Structures are given as C-alpha cells and as structure tokens.
Short mmCIF file of the C-alpha atoms (twelve columns), coordinates in Angstrom:
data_MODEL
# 
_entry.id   MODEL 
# 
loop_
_atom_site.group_PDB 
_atom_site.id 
_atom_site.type_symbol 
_atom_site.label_atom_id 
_atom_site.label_alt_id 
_atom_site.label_comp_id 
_atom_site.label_asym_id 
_atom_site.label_seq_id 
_atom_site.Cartn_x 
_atom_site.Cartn_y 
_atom_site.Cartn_z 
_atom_site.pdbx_PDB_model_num 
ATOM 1   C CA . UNK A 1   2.060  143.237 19.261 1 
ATOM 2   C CA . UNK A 2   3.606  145.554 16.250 1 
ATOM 3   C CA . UNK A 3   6.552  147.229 17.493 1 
ATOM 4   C CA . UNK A 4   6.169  151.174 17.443 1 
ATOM 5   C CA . UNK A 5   8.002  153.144 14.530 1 
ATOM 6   C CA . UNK A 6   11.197 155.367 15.142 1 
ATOM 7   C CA . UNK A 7   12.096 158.127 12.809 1 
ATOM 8   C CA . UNK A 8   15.799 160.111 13.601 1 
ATOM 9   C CA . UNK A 9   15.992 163.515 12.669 1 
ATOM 10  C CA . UNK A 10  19.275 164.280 11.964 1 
ATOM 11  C CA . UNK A 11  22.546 162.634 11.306 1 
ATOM 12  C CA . UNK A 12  25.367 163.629 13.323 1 
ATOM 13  C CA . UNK A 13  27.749 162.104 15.580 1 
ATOM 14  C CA . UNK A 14  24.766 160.648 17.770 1 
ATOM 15  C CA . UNK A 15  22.348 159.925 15.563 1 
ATOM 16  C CA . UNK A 16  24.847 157.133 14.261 1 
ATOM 17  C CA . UNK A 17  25.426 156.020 17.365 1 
ATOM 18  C CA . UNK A 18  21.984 155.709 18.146 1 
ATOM 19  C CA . UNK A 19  21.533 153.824 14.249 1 
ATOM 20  C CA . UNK A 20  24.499 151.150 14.704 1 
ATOM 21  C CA . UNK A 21  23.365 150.211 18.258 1 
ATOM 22  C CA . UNK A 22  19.389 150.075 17.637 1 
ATOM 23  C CA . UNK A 23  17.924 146.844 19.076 1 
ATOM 24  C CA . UNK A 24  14.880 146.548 20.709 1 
ATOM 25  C CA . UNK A 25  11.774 144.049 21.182 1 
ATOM 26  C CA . UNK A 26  9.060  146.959 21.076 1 
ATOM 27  C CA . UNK A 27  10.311 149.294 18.922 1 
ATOM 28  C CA . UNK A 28  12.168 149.042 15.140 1 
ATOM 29  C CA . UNK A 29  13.949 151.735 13.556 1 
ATOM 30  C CA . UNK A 30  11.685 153.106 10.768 1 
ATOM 31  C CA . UNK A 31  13.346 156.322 8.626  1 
ATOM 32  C CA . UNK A 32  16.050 158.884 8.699  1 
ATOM 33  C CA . UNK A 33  15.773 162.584 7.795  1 
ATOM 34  C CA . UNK A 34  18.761 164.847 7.254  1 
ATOM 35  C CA . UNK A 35  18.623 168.396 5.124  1 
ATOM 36  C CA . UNK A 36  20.679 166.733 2.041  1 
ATOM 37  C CA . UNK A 37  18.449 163.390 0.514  1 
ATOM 38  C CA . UNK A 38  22.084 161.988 -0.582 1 
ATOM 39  C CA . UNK A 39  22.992 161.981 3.055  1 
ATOM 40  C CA . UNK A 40  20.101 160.347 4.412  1 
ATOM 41  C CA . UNK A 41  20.106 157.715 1.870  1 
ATOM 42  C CA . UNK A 42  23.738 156.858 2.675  1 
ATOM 43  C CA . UNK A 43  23.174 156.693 6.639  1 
ATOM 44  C CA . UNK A 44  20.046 154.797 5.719  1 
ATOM 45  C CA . UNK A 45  22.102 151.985 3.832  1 
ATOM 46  C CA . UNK A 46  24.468 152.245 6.234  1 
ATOM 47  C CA . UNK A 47  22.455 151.550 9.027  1 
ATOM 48  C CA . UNK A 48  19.973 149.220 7.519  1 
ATOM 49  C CA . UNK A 49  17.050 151.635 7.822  1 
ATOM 50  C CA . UNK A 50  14.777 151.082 5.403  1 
ATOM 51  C CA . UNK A 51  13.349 154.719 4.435  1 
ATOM 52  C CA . UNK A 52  15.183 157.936 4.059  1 
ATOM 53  C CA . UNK A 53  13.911 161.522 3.655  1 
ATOM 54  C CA . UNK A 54  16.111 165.001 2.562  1 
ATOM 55  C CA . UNK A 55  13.842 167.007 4.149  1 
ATOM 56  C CA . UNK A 56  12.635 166.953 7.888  1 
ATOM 57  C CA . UNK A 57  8.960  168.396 7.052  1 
ATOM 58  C CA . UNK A 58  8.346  164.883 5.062  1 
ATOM 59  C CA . UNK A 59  9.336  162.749 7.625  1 
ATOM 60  C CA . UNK A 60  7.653  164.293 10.567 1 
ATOM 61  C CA . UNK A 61  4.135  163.856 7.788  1 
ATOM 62  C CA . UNK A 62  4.512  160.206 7.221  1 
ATOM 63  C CA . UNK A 63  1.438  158.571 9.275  1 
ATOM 64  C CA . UNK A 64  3.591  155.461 9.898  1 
ATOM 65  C CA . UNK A 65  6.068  156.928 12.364 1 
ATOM 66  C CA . UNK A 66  5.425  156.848 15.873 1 
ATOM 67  C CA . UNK A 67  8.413  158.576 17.908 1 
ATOM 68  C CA . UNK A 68  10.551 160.868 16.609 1 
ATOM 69  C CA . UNK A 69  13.950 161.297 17.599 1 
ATOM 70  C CA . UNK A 70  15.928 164.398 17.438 1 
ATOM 71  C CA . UNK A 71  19.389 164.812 17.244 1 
ATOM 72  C CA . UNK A 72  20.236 168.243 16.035 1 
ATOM 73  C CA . UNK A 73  22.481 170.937 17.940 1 
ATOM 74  C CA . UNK A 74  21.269 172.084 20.797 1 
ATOM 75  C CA . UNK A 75  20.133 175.400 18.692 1 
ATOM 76  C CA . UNK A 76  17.813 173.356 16.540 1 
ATOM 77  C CA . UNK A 77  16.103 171.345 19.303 1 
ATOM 78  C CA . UNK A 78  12.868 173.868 20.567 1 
ATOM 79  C CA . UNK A 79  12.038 174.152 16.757 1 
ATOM 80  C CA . UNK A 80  11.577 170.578 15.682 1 
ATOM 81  C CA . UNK A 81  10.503 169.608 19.449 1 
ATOM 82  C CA . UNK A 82  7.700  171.826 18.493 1 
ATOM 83  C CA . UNK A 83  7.122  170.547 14.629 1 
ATOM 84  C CA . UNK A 84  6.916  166.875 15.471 1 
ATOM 85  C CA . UNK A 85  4.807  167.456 18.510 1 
ATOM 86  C CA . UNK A 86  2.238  169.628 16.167 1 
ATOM 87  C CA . UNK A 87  2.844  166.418 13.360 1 
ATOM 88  C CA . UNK A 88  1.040  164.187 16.260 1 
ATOM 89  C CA . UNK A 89  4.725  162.510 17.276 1 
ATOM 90  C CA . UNK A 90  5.911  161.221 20.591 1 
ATOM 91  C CA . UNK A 91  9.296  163.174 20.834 1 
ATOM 92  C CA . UNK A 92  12.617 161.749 22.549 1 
ATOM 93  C CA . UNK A 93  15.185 164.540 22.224 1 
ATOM 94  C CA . UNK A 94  18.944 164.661 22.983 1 
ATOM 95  C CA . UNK A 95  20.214 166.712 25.879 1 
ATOM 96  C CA . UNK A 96  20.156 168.922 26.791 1 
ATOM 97  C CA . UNK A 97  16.294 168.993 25.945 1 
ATOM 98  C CA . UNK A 98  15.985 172.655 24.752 1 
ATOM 99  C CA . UNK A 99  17.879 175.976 26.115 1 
ATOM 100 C CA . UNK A 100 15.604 176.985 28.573 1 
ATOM 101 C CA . UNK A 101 13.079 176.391 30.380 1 
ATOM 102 C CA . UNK A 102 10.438 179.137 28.857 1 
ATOM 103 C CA . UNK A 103 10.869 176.784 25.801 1 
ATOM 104 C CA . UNK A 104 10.679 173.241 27.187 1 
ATOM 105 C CA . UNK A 105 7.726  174.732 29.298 1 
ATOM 106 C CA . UNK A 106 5.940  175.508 25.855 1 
ATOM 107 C CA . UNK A 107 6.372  172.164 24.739 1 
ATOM 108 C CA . UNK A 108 5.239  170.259 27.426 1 
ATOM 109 C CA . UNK A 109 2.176  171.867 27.190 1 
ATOM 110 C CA . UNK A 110 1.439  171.168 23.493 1 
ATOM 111 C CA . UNK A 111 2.774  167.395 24.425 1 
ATOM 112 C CA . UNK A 112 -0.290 167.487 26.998 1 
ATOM 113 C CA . UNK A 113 -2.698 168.482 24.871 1 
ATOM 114 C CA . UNK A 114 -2.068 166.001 22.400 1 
ATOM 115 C CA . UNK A 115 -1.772 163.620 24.398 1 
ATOM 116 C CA . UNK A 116 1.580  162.614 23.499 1 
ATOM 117 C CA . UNK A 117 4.864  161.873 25.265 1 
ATOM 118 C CA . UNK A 118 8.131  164.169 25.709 1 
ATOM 119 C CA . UNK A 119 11.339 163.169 27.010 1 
ATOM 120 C CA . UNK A 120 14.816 164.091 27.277 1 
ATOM 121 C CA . UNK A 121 17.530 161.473 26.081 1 
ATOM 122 C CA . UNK A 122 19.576 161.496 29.215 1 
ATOM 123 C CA . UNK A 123 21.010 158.385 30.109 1 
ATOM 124 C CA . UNK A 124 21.192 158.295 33.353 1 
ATOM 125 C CA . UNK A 125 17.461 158.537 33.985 1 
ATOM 126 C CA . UNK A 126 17.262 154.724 32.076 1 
ATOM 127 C CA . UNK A 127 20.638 153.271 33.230 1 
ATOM 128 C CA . UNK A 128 19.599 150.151 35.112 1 
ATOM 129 C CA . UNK A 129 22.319 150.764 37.935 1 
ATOM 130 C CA . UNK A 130 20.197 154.079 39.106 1 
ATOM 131 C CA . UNK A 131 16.585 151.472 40.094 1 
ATOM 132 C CA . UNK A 132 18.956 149.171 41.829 1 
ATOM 133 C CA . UNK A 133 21.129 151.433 43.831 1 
ATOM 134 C CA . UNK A 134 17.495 153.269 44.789 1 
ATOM 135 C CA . UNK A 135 15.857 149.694 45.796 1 
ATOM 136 C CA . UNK A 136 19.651 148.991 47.786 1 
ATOM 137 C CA . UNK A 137 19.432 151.929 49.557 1 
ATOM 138 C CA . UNK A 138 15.813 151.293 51.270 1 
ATOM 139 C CA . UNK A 139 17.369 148.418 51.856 1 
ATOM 140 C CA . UNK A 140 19.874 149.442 53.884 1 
ATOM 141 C CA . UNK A 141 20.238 151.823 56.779 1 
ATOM 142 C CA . UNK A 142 22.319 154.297 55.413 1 
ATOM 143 C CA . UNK A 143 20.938 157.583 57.219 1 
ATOM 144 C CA . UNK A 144 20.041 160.965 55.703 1 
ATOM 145 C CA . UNK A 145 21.732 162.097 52.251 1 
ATOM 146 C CA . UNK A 146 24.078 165.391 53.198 1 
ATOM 147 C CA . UNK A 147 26.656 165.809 50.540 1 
ATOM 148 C CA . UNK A 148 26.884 165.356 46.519 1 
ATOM 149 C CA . UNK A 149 29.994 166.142 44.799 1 
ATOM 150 C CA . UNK A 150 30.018 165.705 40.917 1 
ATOM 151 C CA . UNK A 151 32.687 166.577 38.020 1 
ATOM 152 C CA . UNK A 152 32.732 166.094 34.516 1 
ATOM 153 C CA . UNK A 153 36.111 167.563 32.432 1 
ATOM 154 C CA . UNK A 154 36.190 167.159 28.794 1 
ATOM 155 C CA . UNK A 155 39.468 168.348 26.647 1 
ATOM 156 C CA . UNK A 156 37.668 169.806 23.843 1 
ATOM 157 C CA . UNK A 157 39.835 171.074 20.698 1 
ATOM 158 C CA . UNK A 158 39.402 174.346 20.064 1 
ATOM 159 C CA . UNK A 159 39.670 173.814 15.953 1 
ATOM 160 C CA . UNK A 160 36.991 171.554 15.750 1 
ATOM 161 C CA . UNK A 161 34.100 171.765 13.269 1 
ATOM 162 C CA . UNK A 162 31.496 170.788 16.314 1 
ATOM 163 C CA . UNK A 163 29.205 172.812 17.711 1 
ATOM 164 C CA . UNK A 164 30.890 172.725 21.484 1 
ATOM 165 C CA . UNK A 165 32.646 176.390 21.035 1 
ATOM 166 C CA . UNK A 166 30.034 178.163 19.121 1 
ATOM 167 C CA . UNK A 167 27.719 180.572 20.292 1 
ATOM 168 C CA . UNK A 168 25.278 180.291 17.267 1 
ATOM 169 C CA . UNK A 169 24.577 176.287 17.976 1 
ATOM 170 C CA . UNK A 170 24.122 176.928 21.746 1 
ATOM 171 C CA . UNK A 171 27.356 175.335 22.634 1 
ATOM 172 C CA . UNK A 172 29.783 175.122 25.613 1 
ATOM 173 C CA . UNK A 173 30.643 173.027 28.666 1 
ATOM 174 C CA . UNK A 174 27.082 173.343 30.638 1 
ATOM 175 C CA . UNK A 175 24.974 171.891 27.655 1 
ATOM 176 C CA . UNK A 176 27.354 169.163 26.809 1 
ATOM 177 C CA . UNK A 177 28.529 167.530 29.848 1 
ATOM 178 C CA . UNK A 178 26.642 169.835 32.297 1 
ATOM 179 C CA . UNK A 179 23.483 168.480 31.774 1 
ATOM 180 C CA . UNK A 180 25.060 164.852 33.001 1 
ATOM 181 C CA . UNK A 181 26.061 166.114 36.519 1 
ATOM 182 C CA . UNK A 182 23.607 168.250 37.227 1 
ATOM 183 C CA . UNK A 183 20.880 165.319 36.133 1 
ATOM 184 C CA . UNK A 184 23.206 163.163 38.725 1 
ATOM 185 C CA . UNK A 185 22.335 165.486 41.682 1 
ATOM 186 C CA . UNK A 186 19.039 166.390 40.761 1 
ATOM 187 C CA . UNK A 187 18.438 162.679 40.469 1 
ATOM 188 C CA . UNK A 188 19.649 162.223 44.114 1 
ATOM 189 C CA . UNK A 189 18.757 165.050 45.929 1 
ATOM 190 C CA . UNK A 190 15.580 164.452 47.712 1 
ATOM 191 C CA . UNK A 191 13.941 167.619 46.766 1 
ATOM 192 C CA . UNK A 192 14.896 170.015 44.017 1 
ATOM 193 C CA . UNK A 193 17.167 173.125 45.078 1 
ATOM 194 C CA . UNK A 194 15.962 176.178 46.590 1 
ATOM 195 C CA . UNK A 195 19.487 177.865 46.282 1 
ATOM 196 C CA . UNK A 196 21.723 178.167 43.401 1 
ATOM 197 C CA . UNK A 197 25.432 179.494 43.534 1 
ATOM 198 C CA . UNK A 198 27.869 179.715 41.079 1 
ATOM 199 C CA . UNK A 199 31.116 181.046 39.483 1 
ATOM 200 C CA . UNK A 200 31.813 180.139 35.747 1 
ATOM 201 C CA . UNK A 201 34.384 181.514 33.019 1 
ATOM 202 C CA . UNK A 202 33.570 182.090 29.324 1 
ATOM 203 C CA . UNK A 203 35.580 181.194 26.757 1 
ATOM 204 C CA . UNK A 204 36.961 183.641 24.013 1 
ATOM 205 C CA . UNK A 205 34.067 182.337 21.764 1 
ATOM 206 C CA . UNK A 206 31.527 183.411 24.381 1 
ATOM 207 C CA . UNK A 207 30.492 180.117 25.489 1 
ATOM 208 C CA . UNK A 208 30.896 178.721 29.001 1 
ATOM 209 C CA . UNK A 209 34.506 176.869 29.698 1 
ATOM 210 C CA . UNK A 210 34.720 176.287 33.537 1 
ATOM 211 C CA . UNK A 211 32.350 176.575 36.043 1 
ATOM 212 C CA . UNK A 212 31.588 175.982 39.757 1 
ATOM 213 C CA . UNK A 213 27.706 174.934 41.023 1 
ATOM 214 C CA . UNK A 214 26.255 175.119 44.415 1 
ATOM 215 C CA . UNK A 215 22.844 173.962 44.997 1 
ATOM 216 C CA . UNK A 216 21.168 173.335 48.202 1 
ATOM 217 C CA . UNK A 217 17.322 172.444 48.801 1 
ATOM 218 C CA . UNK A 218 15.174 172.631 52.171 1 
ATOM 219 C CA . UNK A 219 16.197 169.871 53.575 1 
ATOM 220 C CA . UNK A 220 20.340 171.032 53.987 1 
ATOM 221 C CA . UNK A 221 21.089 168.600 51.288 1 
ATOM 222 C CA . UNK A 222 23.855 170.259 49.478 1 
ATOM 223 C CA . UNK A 223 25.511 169.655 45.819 1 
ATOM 224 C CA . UNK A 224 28.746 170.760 44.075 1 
ATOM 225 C CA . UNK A 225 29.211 170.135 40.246 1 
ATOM 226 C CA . UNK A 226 32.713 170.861 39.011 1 
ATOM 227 C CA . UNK A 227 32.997 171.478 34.997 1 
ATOM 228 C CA . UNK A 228 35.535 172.335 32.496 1 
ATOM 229 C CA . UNK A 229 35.721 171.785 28.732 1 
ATOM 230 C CA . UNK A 230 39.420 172.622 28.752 1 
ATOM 231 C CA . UNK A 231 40.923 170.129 30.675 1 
ATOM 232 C CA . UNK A 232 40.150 166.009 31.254 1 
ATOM 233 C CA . UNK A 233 38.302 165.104 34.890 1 
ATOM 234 C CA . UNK A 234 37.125 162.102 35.629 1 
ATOM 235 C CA . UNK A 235 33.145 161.441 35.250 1 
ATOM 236 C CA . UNK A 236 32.755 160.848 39.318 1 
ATOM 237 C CA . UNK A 237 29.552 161.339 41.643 1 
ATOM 238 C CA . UNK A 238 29.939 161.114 45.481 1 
ATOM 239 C CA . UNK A 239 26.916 160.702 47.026 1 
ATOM 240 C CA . UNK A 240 27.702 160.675 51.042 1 
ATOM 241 C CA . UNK A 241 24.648 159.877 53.649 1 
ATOM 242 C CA . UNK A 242 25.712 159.809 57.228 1 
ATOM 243 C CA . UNK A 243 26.510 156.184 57.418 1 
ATOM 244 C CA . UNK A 244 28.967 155.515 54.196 1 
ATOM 245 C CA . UNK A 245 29.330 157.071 50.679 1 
ATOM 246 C CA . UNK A 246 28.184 156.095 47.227 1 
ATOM 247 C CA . UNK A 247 30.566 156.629 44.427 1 
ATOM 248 C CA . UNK A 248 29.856 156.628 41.092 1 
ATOM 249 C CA . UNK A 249 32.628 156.281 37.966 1 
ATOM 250 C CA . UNK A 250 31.707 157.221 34.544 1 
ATOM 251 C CA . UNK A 251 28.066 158.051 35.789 1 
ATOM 252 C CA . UNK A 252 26.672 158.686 32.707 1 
ATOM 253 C CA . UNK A 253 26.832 155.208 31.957 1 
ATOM 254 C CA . UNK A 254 27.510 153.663 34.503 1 
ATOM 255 C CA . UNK A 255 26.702 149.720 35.613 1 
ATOM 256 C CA . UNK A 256 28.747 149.393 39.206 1 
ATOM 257 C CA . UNK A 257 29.024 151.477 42.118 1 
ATOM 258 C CA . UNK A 258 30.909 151.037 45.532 1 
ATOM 259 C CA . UNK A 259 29.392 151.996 48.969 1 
ATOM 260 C CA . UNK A 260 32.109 152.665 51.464 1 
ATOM 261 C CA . UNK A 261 30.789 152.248 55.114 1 
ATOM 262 C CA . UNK A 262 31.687 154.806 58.041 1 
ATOM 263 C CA . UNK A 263 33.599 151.794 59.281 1 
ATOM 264 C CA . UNK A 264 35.455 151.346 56.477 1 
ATOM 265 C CA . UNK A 265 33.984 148.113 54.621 1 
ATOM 266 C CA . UNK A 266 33.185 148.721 51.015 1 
ATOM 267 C CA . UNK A 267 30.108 147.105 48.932 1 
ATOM 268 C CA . UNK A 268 30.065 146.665 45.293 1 
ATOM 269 C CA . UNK A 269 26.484 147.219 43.656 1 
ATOM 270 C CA . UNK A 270 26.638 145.816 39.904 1 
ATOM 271 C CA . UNK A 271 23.988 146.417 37.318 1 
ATOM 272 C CA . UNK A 272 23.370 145.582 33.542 1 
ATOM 273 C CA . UNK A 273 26.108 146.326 30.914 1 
ATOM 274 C CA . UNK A 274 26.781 149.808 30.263 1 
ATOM 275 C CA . UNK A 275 27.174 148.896 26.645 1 
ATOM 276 C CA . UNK A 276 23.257 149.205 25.827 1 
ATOM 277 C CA . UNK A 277 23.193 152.639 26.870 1 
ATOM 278 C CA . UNK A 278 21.304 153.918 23.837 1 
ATOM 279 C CA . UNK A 279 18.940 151.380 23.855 1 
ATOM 280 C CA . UNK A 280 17.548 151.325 28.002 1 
ATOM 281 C CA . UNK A 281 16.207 154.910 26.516 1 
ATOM 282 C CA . UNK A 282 14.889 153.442 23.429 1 
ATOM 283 C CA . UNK A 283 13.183 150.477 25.553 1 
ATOM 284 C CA . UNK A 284 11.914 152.947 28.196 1 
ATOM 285 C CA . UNK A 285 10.517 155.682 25.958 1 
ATOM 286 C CA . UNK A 286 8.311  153.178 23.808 1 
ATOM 287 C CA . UNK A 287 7.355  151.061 26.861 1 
ATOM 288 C CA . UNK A 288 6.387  153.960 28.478 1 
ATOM 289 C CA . UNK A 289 3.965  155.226 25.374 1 
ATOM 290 C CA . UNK A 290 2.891  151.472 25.014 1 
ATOM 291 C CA . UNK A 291 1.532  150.838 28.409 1 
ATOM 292 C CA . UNK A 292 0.864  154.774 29.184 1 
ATOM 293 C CA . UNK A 293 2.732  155.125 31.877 1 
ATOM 294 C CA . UNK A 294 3.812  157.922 34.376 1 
ATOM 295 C CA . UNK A 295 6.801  160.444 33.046 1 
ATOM 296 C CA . UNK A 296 8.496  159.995 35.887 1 
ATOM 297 C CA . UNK A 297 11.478 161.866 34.887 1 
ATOM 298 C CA . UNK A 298 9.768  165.142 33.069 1 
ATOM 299 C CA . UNK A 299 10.206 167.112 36.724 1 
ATOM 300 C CA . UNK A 300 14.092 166.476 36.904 1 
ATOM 301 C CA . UNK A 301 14.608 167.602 33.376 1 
ATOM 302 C CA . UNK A 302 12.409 170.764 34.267 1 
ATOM 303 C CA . UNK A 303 14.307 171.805 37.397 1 
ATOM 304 C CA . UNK A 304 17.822 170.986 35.541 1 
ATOM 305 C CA . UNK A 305 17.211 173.208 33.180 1 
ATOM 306 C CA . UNK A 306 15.821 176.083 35.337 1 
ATOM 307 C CA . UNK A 307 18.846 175.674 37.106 1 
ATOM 308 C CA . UNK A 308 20.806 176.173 33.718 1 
ATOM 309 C CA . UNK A 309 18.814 179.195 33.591 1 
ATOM 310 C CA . UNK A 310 19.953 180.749 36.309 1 
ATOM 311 C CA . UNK A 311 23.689 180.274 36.405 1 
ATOM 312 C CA . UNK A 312 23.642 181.364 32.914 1 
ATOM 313 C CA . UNK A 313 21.954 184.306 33.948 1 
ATOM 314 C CA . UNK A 314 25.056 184.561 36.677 1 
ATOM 315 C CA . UNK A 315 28.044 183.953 33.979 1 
ATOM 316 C CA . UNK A 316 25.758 186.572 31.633 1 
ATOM 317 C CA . UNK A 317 25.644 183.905 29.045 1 
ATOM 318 C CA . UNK A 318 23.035 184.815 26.902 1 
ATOM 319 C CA . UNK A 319 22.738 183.082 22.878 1 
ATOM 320 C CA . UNK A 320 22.132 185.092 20.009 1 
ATOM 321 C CA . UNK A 321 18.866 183.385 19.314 1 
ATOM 322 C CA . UNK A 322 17.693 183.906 22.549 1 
# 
C-alpha cells in the first residue's frame, strides 16, 4: 500500500517540529509551502522534503498531496482550513482549530460534503496513555467521576516576536495552552458542560493573561481549569472518582499516570513514549482516512471551542478580525 502524501503549510516554530520528527509507516512527508520560495526551499533541504512551494495556492493545487497540514497563527487557520478543504484536501490543523465555533462549524460542513476528513492537532486526543487509562478504568471499580482540576502556566516574554501577546494573530493564554486543559476535561467529563463560569484578566495588549473556568454538565460532574501566561504552573490534571484519583503530569504529552486509592495505595499506569508526540497524530489522522473510520474526536473539539466562545464573550475578548 502507497503511503498517503503530507503537504505543511507554513513554517514556524511547529511546523519544524513536526518536519524533524516525521516518521511514519502510512504516511511520507511530501512538500512545504511558506509565503517566501527561499524559505521553503531552505526548510525543505533542511528537513529532507523533497518539494517546496513560495506560495500556499500552488501547493494546496498539486493533485499528489493528500493531507494538508496547517500551521499558521491561529488568525490564519479558518482561511486556509477553508482553501484546502475547497482544493479536495484532508485537513489536520494546529490548535486551537479555528477561533470560534461559527467558523469551525462552516468547515465541517464543507469537509462533509466532500467527503473529506477534518481534525484538530491536539495531542492529547492521540497520546496512547489516554486508550489505556480509559480501558484501566472499566477495568477497575473506581465509582462515578465528581471532580477535575486542571492548570497550565506558561511564563511568556512580553518582547517576543510570537504571536502569544497580539491581538491581530488571535493570541493569548486560552488559545495557546487553554485549548490543552480544557481538551483534558472535555476528554473526561462524561458529557459535555451545560454550565460555564468564569473570571479572566486581559493583558495590556488586549489578549487574555489569567483566567479561572468552571464547567459543570448534567450529571454534577464538575471541572476547574486554572491558566496564566504570566507566571510558570505545572501541566497537572486531577481527575478524582469516588474511589481514588487520577493524576496526570505534563498532560499534554503525557505517557504515565498514578491512581491513588481512597485507602491510600497508589498505581502507576505507563504508556508509550511521550517522545512521538507529533507522530501518534500523524499515524492516527492518515489511518483514520485510510480505513474510513469514525472522527471520534470532532465533538470534543466542537464543544471546546464553544466553550472558548463563551468565556471570551465573559472577559469581552473580542479580535479585530472577528
């Protein structure tokens, strides 16, 4: 079986990461497409990718390219979501996916009618820890879920060229490392939230700096996400049932996780390395195109980002583009 074609649009910070760390038995890294043909070239050589395009248009036209994926600011993502979908491409896009959920709604719908495939690039939906802890805990008798507790802090520097303090490219602290702990609960919480409560600050810029989240669903399950760009936290989930706890360090990537027992006794659940990240995404997107297979993960990206709607609507966080 010919392994399916990737194209990267972009080539920032993640794209290379994405490039350096490619490796995959169904799928081969095809071309490269940045706005300046001198710069693709070079991350092409770089990266051992063997065509490069200066414009995104000519990439998104060549027939050979299955998947496309995009790695633009979060500004930029609804706009070539859209063109690459319309170019007859199966679209894996950074997080967060697009800014809200009017937009990612739009695109779904064109990915349905082409028959094509849309997903967000979030890592814990393809982190192999996630399946096992899920096939531990029907194993076990570990009662009803109650409580989630997440937090993500990032120091950000204030002078720095990136797009995580400005407005224009749809930065700040919910987008960047939001979209990790709120894909944590959603993940866990048996049904999506029916109440949303928060209190956030904005930065001078007039992004989003610190926040407090509150969700709760029908079923009394409740969630907190602490975030700050300002100031280091560790990357911790909580996950308490009403026999033990789960928690969770560096989520996001995460390959072990301790269960703590009501009685004290802890469990260690271990998964595959952390390390190939990038690439359970890469595996999972093109296996799930290959054998047609169930988006199983489309409805937690739609009801994060709804949820991003509405405390933005709370802090009064609106873009410019918007």
């Amino acid at each position: 079986m010919s392994k399916l074609k990737w194209g990267i649009l972009g080539t920032g910070q993640i794209a290379q990461s994405l490039a350096e760390n490619f490796s995959s038995e169904v799928a081969e890294l095809y071309a490269v497409a940045s706005r300046n043909s001198e710069k693709a070239k070079q991350f092409a050589t770089k990266n051992s990718i063997p065509h490069s395009y200066g414009d995104y248009h000519q990439m998104l036209n060549d027939p050979s390219i299955d998947i496309i994926y995009i790695a633009t600011p979060h500004s930029h993502h609804y706009q070539w979501i859209k063109a690459a979908l319309l170019a007859g491409k199966h679209v894996l896009c950074e997080k967060v996916i697009t800014i809200n959920k009017e937009q990612l709604d739009e695109v779904i719908e064109i990915a349905h009618s082409k028959d094509l495939y849309l997903a967000e690039a979030m890592t814990i939906y393809h982190m192999p820890l996630y399946s096992t802890i899920s096939q531990w805990i029907k194993s076990n008798d570990v009662g009803s879920l109650k409580m989630i507790q997440v937090m993500f802090g990032s120091k950000k520097e204030l002078d720095s060229d990136s797009y995580f303090f400005k407005k224009e490219l749809a930065g700040g602290a919910l987008f960047d490392i939001g979209t990790y702990a709120l894909s944590f609960a959603r993940m866990f919480l048996t049904k999506k939230p029916t109440e949303i409560k928060t209190i956030g600050s904005l930065h001078e810029s007039g992004v989003d700096e610190t926040s407090g989240i509150v969700l709760k669903n029908n079923q009394q399950e409740l969630a907190t996400i602490s975030l700050t760009f300002r100031a280091r936290m560790p990357k911790m989930g909580v996950v308490a049932f009403e026999k033990g706890y789960l928690t969770i360090m560096n989520y996001p990537r995460a390959s072990t996780a301790v269960f703590t027992h009501d009685h004290g006794k802890e469990e260690t659940i271990h998964a595959e390395n952390h390390d190939h990240a990038l690439n359970y995404e890469v595996d999972d997107f093109t296996n799930m195109i290959i054998t047609q297979s169930e988006n199983k993960f489309l409805q937690y990206t739609l009801d994060v980002v709804e949820i991003m709607d509405v405390v933005r609507k709370e802090w009064g966080l609106k873009y410019p583009f918007e």
